[in-house]
PDB file of C-alpha atoms in Angstrom:
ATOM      1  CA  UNK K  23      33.076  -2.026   8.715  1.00 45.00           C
ATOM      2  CA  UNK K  24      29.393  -0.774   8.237  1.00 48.00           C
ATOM      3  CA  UNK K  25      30.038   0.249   4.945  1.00 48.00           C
ATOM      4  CA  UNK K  26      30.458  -3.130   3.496  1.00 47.00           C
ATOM      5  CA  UNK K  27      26.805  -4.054   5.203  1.00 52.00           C
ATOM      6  CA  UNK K  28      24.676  -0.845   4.443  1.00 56.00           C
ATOM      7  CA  UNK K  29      25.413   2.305   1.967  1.00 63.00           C
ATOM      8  CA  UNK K  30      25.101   5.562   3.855  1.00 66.00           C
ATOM      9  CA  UNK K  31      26.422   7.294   7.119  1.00 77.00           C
ATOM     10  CA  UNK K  32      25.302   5.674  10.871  1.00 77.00           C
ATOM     11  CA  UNK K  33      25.759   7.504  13.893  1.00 84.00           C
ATOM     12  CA  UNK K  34      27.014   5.276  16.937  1.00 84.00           C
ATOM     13  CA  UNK K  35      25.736   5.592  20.384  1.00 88.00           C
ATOM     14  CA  UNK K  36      27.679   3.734  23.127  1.00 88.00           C
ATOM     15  CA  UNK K  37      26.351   3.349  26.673  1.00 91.00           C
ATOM     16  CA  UNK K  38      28.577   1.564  29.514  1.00 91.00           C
ATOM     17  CA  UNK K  39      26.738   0.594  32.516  1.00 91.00           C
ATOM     18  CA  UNK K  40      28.727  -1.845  34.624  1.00 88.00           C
ATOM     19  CA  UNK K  41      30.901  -4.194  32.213  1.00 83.00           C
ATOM     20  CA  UNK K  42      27.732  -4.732  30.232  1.00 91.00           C
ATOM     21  CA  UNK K  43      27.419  -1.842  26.480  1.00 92.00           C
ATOM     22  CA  UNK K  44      24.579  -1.370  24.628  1.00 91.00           C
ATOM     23  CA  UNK K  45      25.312   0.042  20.782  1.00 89.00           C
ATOM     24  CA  UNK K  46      22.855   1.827  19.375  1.00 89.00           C
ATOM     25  CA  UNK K  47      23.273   2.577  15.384  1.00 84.00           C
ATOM     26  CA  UNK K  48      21.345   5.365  13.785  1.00 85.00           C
ATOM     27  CA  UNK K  49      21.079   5.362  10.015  1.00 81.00           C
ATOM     28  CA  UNK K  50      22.031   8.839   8.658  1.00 80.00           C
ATOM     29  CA  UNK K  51      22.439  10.271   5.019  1.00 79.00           C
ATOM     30  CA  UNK K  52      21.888   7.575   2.290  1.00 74.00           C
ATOM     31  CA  UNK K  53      21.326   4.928   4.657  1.00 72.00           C
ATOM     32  CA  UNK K  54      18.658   2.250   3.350  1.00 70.00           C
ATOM     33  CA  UNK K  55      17.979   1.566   6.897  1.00 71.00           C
ATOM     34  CA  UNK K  56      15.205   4.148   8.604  1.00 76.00           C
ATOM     35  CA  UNK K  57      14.930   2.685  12.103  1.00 79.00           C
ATOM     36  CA  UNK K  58      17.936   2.385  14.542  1.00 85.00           C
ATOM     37  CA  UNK K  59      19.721  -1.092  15.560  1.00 83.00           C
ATOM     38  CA  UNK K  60      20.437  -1.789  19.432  1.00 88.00           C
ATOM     39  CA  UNK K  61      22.372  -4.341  20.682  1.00 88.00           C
ATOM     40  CA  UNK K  62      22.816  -4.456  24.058  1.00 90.00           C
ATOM     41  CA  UNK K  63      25.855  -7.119  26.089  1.00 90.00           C
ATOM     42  CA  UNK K  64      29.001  -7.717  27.622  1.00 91.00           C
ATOM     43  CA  UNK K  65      31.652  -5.489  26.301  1.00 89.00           C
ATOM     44  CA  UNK K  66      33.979  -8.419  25.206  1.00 89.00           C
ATOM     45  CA  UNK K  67      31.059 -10.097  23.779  1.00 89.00           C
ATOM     46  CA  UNK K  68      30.055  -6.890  22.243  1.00 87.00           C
ATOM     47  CA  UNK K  69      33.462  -6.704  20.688  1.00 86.00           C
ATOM     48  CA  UNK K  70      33.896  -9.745  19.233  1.00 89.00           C
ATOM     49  CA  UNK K  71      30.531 -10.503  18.169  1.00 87.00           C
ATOM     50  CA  UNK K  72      28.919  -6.887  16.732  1.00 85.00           C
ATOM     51  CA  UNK K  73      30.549  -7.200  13.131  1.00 83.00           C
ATOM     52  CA  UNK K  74      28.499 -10.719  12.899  1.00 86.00           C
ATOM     53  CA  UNK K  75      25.836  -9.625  14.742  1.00 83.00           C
ATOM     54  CA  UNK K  76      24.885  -6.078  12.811  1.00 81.00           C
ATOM     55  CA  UNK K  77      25.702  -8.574   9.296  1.00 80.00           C
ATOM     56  CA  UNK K  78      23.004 -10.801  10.863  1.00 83.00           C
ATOM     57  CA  UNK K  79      20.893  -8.562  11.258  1.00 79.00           C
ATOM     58  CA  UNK K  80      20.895  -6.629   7.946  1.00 76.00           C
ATOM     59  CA  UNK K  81      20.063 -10.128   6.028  1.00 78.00           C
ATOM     60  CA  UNK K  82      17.158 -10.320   7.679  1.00 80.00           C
ATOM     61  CA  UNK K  83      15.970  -7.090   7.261  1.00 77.00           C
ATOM     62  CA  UNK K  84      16.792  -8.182   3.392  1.00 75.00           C
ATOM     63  CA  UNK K  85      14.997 -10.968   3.358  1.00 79.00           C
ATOM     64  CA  UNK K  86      11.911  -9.258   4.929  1.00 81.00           C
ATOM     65  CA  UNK K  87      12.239  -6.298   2.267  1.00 78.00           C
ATOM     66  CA  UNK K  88      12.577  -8.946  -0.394  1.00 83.00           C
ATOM     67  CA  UNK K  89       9.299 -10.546   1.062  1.00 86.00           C
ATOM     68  CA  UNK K  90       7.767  -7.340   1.511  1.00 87.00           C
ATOM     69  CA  UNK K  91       8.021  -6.720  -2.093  1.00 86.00           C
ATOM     70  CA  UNK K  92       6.688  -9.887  -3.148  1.00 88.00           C
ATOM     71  CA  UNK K  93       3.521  -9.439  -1.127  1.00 91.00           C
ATOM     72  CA  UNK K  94       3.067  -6.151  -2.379  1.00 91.00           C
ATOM     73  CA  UNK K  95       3.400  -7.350  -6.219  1.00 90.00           C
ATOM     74  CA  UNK K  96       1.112 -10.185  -5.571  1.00 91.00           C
ATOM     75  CA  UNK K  97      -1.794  -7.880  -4.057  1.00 92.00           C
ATOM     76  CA  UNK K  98      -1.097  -5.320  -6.920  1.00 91.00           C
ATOM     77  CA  UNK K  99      -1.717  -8.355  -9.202  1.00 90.00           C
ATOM     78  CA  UNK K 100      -4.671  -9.485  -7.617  1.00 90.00           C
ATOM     79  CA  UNK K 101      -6.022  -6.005  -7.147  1.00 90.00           C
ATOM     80  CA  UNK K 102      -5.543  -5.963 -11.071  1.00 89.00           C
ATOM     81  CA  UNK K 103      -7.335  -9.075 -11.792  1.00 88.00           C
ATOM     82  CA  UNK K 104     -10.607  -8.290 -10.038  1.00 88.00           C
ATOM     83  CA  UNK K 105     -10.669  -5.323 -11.427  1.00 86.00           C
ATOM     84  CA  UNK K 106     -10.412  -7.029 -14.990  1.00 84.00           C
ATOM     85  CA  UNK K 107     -12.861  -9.562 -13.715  1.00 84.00           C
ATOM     86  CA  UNK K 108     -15.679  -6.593 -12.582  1.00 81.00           C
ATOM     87  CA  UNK K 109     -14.750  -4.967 -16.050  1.00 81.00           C
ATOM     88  CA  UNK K 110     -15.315  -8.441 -17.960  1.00 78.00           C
ATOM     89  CA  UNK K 111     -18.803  -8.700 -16.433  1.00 72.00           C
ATOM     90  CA  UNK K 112     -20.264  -5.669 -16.743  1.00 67.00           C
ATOM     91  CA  UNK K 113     -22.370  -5.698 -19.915  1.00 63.00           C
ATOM     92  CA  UNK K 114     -21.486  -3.755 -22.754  1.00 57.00           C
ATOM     93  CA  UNK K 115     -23.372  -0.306 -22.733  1.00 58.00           C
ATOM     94  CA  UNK K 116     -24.839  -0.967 -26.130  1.00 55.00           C
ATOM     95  CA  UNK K 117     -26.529  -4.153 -25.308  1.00 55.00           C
ATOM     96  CA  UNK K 118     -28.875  -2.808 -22.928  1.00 57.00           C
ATOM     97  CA  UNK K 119     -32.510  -3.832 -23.482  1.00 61.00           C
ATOM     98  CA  UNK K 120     -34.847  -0.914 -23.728  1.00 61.00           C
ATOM     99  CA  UNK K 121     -38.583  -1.505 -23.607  1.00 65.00           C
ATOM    100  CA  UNK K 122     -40.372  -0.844 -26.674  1.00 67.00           C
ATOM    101  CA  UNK K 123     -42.688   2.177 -26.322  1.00 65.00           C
ATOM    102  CA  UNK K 124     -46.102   2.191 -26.613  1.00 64.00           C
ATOM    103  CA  UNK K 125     -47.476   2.666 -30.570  1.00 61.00           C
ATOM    104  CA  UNK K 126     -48.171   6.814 -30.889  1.00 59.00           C
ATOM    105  CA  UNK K 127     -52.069   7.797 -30.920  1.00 56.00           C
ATOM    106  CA  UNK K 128     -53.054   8.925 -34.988  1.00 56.00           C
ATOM    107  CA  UNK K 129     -52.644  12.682 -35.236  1.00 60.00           C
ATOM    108  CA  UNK K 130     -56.350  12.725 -35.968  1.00 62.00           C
ATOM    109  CA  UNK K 131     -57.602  11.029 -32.785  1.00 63.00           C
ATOM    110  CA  UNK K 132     -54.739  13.113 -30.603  1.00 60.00           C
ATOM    111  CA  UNK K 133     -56.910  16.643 -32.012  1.00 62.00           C
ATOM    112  CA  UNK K 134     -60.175  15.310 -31.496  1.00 65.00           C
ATOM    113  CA  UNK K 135     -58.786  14.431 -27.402  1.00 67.00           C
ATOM    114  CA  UNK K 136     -57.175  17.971 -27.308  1.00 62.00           C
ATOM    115  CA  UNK K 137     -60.072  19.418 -28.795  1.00 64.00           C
ATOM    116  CA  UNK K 138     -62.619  17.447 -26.342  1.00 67.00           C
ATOM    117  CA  UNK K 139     -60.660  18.267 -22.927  1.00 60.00           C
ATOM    118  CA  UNK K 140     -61.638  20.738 -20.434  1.00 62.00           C
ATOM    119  CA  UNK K 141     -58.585  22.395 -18.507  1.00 57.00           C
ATOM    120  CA  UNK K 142     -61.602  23.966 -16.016  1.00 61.00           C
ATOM    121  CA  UNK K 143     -64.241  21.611 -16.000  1.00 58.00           C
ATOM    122  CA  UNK K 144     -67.159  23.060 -17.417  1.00 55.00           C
TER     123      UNK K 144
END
């Protein structure tokens, strides 16, 4: 019966208390489940209605994986695009605009300052 809803092994866990059962299903080896399912009722409502119930329940948890997925392809996507957008407006590391420096003294007028300065003052 499981089989047909969920690949993998379960491990069943059946508690009577007073006509009333709670089932617990863990998800063992292979399983694409990773939490447990509990459903808790009347035995005869427990047995009639736990195929449907458990088939019920693993559609939704479809449906949210399938959503899941989405969501995470549309933030990868976006995640992708602003980083395309930050590299589009960065500048190009050639086109930077240096300032132009200042004209260099003569070589004559640089040895008449070095030969003109006083390291000591006197």
């Amino acid at each position: 019966m499981f089989s047909n809803i969920n690949d993998g092994k379960w491990n069943m866990i059946l508690e009577i208390k007073e006509g009333n059962g709670t089932v617990i299903l863990i998800p063992g080896e292979g399983s694409k489940l990773t939490t447990p399912v509990r459903f808790t009722g009347a035995l005869g409502e427990l047995d009639a209605k736990l195929p449907e119930m458990l088939a019920t329940t693993m559609a939704a948890r479809s449906s949210l994986e399938e959503q899941m997925a989405s969501q995470k392809a549309a933030l990868d996507a976006e995640a992708k695009a602003k980083a395309a957008s930050k590299t589009a407006a960065k500048p190009a590391t050639g086109s930077k605009t240096t300032p132009n420096p200042a004209p260099a003294k003569a070589s004559s007028e640089t040895a008449k300052e070095a030969d003109n300065f006083d390291l000591f003052g006197e």
